[in-house]
Coordinates of C-alpha atoms in Angstrom, one line a residue:
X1 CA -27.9 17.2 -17.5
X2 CA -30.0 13.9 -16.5
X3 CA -32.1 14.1 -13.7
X4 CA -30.0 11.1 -11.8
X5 CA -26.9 12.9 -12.2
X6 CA -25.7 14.1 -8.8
X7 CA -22.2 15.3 -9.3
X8 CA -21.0 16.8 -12.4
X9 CA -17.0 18.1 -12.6
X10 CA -16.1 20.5 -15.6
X11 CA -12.6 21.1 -16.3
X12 CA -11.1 20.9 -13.0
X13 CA -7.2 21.6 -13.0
X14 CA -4.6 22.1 -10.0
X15 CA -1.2 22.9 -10.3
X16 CA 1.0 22.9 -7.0
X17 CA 3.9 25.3 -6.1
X18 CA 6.8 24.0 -8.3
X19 CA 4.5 23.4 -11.4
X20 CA 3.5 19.4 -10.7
X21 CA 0.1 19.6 -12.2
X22 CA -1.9 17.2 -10.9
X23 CA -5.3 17.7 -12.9
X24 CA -5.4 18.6 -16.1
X25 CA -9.3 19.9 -17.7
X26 CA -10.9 16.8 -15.9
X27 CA -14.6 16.2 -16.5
X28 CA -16.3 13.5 -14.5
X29 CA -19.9 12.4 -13.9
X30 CA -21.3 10.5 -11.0
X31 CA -24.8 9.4 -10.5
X32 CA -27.6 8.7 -7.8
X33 CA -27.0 5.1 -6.5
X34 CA -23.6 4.0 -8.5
X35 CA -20.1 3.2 -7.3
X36 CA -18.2 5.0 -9.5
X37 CA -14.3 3.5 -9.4
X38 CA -11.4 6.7 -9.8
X39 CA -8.7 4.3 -11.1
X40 CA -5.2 5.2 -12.1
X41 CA -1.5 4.8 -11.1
X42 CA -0.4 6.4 -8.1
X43 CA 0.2 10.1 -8.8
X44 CA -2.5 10.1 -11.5
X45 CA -4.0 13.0 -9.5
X46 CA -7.4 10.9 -8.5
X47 CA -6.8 11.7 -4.4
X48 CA -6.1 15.6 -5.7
X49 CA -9.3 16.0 -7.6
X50 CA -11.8 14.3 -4.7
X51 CA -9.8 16.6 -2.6
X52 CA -10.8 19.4 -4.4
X53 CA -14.6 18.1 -4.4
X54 CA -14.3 17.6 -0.3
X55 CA -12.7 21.5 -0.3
X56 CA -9.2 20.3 1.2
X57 CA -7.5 21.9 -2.1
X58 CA -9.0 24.7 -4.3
X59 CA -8.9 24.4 -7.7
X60 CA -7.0 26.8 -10.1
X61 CA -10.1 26.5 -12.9
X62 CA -13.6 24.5 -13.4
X63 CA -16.4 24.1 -12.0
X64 CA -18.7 21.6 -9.8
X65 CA -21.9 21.2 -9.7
X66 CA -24.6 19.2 -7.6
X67 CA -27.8 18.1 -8.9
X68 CA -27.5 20.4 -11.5
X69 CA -26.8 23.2 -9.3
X70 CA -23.4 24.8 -9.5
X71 CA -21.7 24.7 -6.3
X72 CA -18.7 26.4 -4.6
X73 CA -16.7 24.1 -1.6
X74 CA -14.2 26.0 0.2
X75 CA -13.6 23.6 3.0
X76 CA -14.8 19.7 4.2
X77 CA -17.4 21.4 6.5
X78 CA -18.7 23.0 3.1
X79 CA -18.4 19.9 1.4
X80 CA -20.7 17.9 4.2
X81 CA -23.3 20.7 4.0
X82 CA -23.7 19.9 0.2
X83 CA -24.1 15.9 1.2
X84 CA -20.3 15.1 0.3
X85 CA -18.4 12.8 2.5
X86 CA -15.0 11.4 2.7
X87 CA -13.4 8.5 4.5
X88 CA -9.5 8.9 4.2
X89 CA -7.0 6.4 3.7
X90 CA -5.8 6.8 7.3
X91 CA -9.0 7.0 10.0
X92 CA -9.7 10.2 11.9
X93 CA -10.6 8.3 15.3
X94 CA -10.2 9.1 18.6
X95 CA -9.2 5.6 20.0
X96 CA -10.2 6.1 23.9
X97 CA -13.6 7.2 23.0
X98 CA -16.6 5.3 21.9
X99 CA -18.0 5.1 18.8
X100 CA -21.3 7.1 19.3
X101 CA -19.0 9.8 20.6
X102 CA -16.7 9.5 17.3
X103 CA -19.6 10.0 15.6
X104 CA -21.4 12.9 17.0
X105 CA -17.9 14.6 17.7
X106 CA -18.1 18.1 16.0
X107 CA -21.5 18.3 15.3
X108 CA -22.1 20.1 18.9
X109 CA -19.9 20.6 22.0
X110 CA -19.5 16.6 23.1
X111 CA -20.8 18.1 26.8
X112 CA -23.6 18.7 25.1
X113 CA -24.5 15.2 24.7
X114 CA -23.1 13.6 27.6
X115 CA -27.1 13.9 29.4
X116 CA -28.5 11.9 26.9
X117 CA -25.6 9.4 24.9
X118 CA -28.0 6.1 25.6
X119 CA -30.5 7.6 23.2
X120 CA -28.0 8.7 21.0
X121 CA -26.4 5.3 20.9
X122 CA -29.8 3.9 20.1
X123 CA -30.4 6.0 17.8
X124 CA -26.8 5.6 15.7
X125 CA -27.3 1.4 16.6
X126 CA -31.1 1.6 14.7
X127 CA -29.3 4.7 11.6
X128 CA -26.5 2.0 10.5
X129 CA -29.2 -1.1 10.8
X130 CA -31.3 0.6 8.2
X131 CA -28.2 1.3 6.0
X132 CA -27.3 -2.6 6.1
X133 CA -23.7 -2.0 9.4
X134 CA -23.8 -3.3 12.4
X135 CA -22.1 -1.3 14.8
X136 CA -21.7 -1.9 19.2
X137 CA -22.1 2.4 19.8
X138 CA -20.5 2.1 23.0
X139 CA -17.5 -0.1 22.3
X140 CA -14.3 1.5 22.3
X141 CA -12.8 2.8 19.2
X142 CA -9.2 1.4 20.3
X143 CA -11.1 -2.4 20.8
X144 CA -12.1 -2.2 17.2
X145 CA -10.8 -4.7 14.4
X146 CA -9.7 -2.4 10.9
X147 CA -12.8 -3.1 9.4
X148 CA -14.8 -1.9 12.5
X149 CA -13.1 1.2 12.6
X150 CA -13.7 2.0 8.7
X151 CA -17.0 1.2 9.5
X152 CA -17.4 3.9 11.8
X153 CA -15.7 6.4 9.5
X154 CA -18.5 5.5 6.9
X155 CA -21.6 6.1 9.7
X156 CA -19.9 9.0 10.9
X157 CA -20.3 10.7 7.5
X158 CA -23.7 9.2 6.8
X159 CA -24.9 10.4 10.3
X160 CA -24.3 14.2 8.8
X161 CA -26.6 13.7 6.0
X162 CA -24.1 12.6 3.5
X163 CA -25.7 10.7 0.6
X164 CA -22.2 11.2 -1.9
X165 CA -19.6 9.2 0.0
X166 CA -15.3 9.2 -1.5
X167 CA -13.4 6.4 -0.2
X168 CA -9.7 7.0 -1.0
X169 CA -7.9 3.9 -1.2
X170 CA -10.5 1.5 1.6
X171 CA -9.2 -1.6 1.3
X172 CA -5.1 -0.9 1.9
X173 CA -5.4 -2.7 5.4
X174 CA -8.5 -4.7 5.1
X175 CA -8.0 -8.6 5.1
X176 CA -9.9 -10.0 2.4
X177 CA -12.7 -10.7 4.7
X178 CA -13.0 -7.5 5.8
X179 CA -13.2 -6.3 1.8
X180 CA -15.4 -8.4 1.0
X181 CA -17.9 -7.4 3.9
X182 CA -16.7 -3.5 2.9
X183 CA -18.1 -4.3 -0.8
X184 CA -21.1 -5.5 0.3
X185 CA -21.7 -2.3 2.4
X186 CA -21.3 -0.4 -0.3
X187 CA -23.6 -2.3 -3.0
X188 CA -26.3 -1.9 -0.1
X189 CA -25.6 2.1 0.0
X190 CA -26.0 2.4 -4.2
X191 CA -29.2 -0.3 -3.7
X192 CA -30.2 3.2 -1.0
X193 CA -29.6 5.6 -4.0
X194 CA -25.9 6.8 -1.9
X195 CA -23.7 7.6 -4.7
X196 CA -20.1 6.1 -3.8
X197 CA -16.8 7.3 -5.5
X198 CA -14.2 5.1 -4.8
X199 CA -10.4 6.0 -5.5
X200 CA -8.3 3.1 -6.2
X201 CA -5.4 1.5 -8.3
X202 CA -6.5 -1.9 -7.9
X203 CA -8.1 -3.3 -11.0
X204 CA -9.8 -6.2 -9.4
X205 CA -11.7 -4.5 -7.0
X206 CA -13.1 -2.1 -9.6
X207 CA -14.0 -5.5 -11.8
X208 CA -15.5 -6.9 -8.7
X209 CA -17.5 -3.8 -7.0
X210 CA -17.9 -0.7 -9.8
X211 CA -20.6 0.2 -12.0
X212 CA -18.8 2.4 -13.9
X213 CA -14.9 3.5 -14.0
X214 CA -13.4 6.4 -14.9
X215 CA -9.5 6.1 -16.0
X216 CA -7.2 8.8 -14.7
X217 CA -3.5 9.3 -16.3
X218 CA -0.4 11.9 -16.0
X219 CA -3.6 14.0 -14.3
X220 CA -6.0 13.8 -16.9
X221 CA -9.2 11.8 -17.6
X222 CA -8.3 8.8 -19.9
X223 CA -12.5 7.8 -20.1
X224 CA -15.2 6.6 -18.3
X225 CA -17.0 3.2 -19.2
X226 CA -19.4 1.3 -18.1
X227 CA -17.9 -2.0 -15.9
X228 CA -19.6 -4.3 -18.7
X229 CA -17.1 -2.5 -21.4
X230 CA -14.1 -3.4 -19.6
X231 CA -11.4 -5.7 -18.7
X232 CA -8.3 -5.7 -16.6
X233 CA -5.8 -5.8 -19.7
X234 CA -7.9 -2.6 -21.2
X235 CA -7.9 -1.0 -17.9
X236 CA -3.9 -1.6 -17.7
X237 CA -3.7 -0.1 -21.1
X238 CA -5.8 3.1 -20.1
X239 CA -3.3 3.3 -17.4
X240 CA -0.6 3.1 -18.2
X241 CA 0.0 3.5 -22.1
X242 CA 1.0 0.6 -22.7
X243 CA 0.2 -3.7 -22.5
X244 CA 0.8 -4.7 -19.4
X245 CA 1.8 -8.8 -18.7
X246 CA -0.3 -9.8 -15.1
X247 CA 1.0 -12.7 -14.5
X248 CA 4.8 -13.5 -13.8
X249 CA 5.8 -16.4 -15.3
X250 CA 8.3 -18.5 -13.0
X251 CA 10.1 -21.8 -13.8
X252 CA 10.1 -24.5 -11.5
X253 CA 13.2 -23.8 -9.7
X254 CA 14.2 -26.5 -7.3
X255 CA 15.1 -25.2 -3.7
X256 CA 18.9 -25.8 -2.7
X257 CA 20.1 -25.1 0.6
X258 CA 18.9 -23.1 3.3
X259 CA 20.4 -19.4 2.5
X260 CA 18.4 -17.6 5.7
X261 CA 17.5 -19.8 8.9
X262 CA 15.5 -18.0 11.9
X263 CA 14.8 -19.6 15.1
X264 CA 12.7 -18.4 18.0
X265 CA 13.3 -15.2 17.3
X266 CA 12.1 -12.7 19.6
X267 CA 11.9 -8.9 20.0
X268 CA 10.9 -7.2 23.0
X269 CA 9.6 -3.0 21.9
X270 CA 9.2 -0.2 24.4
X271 CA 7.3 -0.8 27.5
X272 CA 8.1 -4.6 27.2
X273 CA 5.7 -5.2 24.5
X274 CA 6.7 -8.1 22.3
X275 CA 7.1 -7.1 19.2
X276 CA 8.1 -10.5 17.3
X277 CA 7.2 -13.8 19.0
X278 CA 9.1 -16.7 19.0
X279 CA 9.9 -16.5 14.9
X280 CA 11.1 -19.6 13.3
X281 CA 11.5 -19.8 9.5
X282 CA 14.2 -20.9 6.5
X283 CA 14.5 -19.4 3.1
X284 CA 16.4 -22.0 0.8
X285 CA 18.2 -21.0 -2.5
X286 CA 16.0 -20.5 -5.5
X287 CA 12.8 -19.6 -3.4
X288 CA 10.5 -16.9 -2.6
X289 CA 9.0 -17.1 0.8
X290 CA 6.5 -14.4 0.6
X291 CA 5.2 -13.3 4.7
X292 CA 1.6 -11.6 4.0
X293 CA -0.4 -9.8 7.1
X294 CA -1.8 -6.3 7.5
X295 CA 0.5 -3.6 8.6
X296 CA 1.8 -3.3 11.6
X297 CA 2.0 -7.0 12.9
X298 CA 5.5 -7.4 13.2
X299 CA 6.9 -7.6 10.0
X300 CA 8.7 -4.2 9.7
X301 CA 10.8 -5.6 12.8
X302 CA 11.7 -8.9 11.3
X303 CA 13.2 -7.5 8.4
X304 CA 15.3 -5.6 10.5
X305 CA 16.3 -8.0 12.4
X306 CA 17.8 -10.0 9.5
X307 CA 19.4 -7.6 7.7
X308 CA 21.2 -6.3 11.4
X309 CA 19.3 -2.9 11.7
X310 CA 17.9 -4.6 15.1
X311 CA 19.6 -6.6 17.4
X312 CA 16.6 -9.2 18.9
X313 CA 15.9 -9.9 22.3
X314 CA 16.3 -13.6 22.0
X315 CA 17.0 -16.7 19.4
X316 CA 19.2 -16.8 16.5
X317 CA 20.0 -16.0 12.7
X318 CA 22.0 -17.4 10.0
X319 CA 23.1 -16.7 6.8
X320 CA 24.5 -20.2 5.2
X321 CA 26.6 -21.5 8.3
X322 CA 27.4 -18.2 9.6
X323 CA 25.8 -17.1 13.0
X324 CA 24.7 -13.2 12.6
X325 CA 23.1 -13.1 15.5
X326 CA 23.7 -9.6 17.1
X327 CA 26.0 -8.7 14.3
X328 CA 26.4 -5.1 12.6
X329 CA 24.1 -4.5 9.2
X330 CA 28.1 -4.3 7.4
X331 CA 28.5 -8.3 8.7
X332 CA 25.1 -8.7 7.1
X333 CA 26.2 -7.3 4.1
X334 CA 29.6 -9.0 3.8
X335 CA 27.5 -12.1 4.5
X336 CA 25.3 -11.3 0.9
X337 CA 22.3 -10.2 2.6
X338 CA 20.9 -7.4 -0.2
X339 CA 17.7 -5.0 1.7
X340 CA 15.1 -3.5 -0.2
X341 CA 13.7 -1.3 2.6
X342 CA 9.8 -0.3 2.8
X343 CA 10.4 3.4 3.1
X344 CA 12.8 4.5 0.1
X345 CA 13.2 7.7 1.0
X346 CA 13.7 7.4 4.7
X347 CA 16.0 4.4 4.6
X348 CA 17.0 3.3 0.7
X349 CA 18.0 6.8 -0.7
X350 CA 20.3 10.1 -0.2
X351 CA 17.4 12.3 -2.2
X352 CA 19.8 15.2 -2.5
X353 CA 22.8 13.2 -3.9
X354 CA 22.8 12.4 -7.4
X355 CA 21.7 9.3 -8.9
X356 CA 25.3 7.6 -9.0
X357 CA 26.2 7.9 -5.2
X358 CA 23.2 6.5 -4.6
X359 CA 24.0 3.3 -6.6
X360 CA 27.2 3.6 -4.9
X361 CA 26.1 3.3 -1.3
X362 CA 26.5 -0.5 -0.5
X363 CA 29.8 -0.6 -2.4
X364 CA 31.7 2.8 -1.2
X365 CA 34.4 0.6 0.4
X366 CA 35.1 -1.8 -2.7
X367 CA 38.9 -1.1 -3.9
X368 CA 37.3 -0.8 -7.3
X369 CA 36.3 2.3 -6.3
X370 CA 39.2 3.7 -5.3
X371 CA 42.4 5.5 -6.8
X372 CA 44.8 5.5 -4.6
X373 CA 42.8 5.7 -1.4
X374 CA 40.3 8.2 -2.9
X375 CA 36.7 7.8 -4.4
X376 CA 37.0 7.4 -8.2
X377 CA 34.6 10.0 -9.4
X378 CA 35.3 8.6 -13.2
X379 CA 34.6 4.9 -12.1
X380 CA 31.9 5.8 -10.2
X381 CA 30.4 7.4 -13.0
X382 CA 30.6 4.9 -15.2
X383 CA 29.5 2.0 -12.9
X384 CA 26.0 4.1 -12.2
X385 CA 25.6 4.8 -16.6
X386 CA 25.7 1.0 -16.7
X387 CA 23.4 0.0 -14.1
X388 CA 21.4 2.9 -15.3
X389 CA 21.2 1.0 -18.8
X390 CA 20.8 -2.5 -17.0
X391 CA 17.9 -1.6 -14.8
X392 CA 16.2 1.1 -17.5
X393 CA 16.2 3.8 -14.7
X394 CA 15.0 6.9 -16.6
X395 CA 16.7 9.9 -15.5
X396 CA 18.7 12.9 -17.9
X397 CA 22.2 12.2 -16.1
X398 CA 23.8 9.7 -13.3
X399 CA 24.1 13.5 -11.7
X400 CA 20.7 14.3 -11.3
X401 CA 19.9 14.1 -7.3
X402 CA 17.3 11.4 -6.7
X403 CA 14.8 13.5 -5.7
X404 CA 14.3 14.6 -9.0
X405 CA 13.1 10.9 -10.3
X406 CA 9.5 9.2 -9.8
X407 CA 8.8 7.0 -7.8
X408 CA 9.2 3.8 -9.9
X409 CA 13.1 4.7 -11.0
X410 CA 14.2 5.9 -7.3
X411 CA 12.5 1.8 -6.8
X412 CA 14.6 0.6 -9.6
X413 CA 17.7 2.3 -8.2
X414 CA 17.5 0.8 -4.8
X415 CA 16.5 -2.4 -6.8
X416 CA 19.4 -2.6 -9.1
X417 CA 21.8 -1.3 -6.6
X418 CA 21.1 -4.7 -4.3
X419 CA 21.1 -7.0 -7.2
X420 CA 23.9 -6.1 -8.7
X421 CA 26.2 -7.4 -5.5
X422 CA 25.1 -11.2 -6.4
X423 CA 23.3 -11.3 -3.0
X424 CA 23.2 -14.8 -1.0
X425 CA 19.6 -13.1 0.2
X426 CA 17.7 -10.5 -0.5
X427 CA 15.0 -9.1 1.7
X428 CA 12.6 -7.4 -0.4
X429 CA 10.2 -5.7 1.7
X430 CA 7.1 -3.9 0.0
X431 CA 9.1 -3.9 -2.8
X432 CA 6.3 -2.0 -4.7
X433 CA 4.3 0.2 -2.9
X434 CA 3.2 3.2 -4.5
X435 CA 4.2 2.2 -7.7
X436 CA 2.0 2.0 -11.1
X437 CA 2.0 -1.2 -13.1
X438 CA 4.6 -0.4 -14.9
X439 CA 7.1 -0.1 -12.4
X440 CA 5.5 -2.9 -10.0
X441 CA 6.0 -5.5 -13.7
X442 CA 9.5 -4.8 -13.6
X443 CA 10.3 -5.2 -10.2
X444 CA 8.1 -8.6 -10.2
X445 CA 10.8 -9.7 -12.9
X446 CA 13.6 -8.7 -10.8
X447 CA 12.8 -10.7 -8.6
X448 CA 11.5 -14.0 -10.3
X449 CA 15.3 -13.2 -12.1
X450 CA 16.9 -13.4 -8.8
X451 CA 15.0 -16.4 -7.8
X452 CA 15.8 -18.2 -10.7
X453 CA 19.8 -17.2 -10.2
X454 CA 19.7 -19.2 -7.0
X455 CA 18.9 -16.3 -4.9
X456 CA 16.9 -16.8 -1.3
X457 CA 14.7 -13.8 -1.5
X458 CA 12.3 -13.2 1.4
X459 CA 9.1 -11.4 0.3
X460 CA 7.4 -9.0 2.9
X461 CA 4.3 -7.5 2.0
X462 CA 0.9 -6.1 2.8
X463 CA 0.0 -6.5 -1.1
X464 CA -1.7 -10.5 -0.9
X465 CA -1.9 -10.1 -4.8
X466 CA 2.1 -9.5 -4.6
X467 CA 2.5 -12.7 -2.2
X468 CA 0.5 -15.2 -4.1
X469 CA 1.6 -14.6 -7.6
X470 CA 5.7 -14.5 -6.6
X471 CA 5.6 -17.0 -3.6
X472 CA 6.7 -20.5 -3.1
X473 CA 6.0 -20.6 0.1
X474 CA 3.7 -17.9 2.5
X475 CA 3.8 -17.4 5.6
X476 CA 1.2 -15.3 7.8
X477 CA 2.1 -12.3 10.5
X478 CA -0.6 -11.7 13.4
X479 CA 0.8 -9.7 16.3
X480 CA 4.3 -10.3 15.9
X481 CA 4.3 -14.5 15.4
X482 CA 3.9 -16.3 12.6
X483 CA 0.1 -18.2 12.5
X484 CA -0.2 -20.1 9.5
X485 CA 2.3 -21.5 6.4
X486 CA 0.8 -22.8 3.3
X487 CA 3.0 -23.6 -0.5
X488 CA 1.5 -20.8 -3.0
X489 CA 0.1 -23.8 -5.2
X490 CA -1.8 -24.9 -2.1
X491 CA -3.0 -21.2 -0.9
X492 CA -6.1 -20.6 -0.1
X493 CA -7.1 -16.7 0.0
X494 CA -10.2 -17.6 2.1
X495 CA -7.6 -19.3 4.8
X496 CA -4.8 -16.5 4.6
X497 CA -7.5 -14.1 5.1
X498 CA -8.1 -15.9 8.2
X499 CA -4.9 -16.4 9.7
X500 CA -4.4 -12.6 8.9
X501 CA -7.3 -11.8 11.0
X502 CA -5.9 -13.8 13.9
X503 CA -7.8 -17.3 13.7
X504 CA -5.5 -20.3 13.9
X505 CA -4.9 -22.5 11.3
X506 CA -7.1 -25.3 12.9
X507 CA -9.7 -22.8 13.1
X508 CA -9.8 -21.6 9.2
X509 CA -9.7 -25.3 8.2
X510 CA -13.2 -25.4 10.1
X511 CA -14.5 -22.3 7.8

């Protein structure tokens, strides 16, 4: 074992109640002072194995070992005694207490402090100077930006001594800016001699922040290369299996007539927050109108708002000449408003139903699916085999429930579903979140398809990769109103980072 090795994983495996096995013999290396990339498609069992190293799951076989000492982790507080840290996906803050007390929280009754918290804030201010963050200790957790509070997360583990620090999934609501500033954290850490594992399925951040990268697939270890050996068709192909096309080619489609028009729409929430602001926007025929922003700014609530599911406070939507304000989702859906919702399972799915009711759900009241008044099991049948075929949904038999499917061909049945009724417009929202490439290419085909049939398709997503390369036109989300439109040949990643942030456009055209 080399003497700068400090983690070493030996034929880790972990297989969950119901036999999904999610590692299979992995093997993994990590040295003093790299960022060491875990990249793979969702479900490739990266988050399970660093979950095993941080002792939130045990593993059924293998072994780890810690500067060439063999280790046993039974839970997180284990895991932080050995120098392991872990800043999830979703923060563990408490938002109506500071930051020094964030930090310190657990490590001794907080009471305990309370006597003496300038000195500890001095002392957490001067700890993250020395580690390259700047941090206000006594500011508010709930007055923090994203990046603040990720930030914190990553002193609060380095205040316990951590010097091996797993970041699962870091930049999923980051702006660019914010990712950017999160990178440049981290090359400071591995300058420190931190090791940094970072999970991930995003190819360019590995290409832009990694040492070395280690390919994970169907739960086992593909290999591990050095970043110079690499590129981001070779890392598709470790991925996935297979060659995987980037970029979506689209034809210049001219725009036609507006399809969706939106003005001054407003939504008031709960408590009489404002929840959309004063929303104006068209989607014309043979365009994409992409909306990028980080979740939770309003865009979950304009896509229910114009495809009925919410009724808004104020203004007005059409479909072509027809007025929908107010009206039922059904009057959206006679209208040829199609609705890829974000959450499949919640809101795009009956799991338990087999895979031809599902593909039946839009369509249940059609006469062609009736005989005499009654559902056509035989009809119905045969309509779900063909869109089965169409849309290359892998399943054994239209009867299998939809539970039973991955995630990509439950996608490709709410996909096909909407775009086989023609629709007028279709509301795509996070079309492929948590999908691997494979999946996330088709969909991006489906949709350039639909385009380029004369569709209106409006594009919501958190995914700015997603936005630029399928957009005509983008449009920006900040607290429920729309602060900045740009054409996609014209976009500016720098300036949609801005907006995304908050800044107006006049003041990211000074930056």
């Amino acid at each position: 074992m080399e003497a700068s090795t400090r983690l070493q994983l030996i034929g880790i495996s972990k297989t969950f109640p119901g036999g999904v096995q999610a590692n299979k013999d992995i093997s993994l290396t990590v040295k003093r002072g790299e960022i060491h990339c875990l990249l793979g498609e969702n479900g490739a069992g990266k988050s399970t194995l660093m979950s095993i190293l941080y002792g939130e799951y045990h593993a059924d076989s293998g072994e780890i070992w810690l500067d060439g000492q063999k280790a046993t982790i039974n839970t997180p507080k284990g895991a932080i005694s050995h120098g392991i840290g872990m800043v999830h996906q979703h923060f563990m803050l408490v938002p109506t207490l500071s930051v020094a007390e964030n930090i310190i929280m657990g490590m001794r009754p907080l009471a305990s402090f309370l006597w003496y918290m300038k000195d500890i804030e001095k002392d957490i201010a001067e700890f993250a100077a020395k580690r390259g963050m700047k941090i206000n200790p006594s500011a508010l957790v709930s007055t923090l930006s994203v990046g603040e509070q990720q930030r914190v997360e990553i002193i609060k583990a380095l205040y316990r001594g951590v010097d091996l620090l797993i970041l699962d999934e870091p930049t999923a609501v980051l702006t660019p800016q914010e990712t950017r500033d999160l990178f440049e954290t981290l090359r400071n850490l591995a300058k420190q001699g931190f090791s940094i594992i970072l999970i991930t399925h995003k190819m360019n951040e590995v290409m832009e922040v990694a040492d070395r990268v280690s390919v994970l697939r169907d739960g086992r270890m593909i290999d591990t290369l050095p970043i110079s050996e690499v590129t981001p068709s070779s890392l598709a192909r470790m991925m996935v299996g297979r060659e995987v096309s980037f970029n979506q080619e689209k034809n210049d489609t001219p725009c036609g007539e507006p399809i969706l028009k939106v003005e001054d729409l407003t939504l008031i929430g709960e408590k009489g927050r404002p929840l959309l602001k004063n929303i104006s926007l068209k989607v014309c025929s043979g365009e994409i109108v992409g909306v990028a922003g980080v979740d939770g700014n309003g865009q979950s609530q304009l896509a229910f708002c114009v495809t009925g599911l919410m009724k808004p406070t104020s203004g007005r939507i059409w479909i072509e000449k027809n007025d929908l304000t107010g009206k039922s989702p059904l009057e959206f859906l006679k209208a040829g408003v199609g609705h890829i919702p974000e959450d499949r399972h919640a809101m795009g799915l009956v799991l338990e139903d087999p895979v031809a009711y599902n593909f039946l759900l839009q369509r249940y009241r059609d006469n062609y699916f009736k005989w005499f008044g009654f559902l056509n099991i035989k009809t119905i049948f045969e309509h779900a085999r063909r869109l089965v075929k169409v849309f290359d949904v892998r399943t054994s038999s239209v009867k299998t429930p939809a539970a039973n499917l991955s995630g990509g061909n439950q996608q490709k049945i709410i996909v096909g579903r909407e775009i086989d009724r023609n629709p007028r417009l279709l509301v795509a929202v996070q079309p492929t979140r948590g999908l691997d490439i494979g999946a996330t290419e088709y969909i991006h085909k489906q949709l350039i398809q639909q385009r380029e049939r004369g569709a209106a398709i409006l594009l919501i997503s958190t995914e700015l990769e997603e936005i630029m390369a399928l957009s005509d036109r983008i449009l920006v989300m900040f607290e429920g109103r729309i602060i900045g439109e740009t054409d996609s040949d014209r976009a500016n990643i720098d300036k949609i980072g801005l907006w995304m942030a908050g800044m107006q456009p006049e003041e990211a055209k000074q930056t």
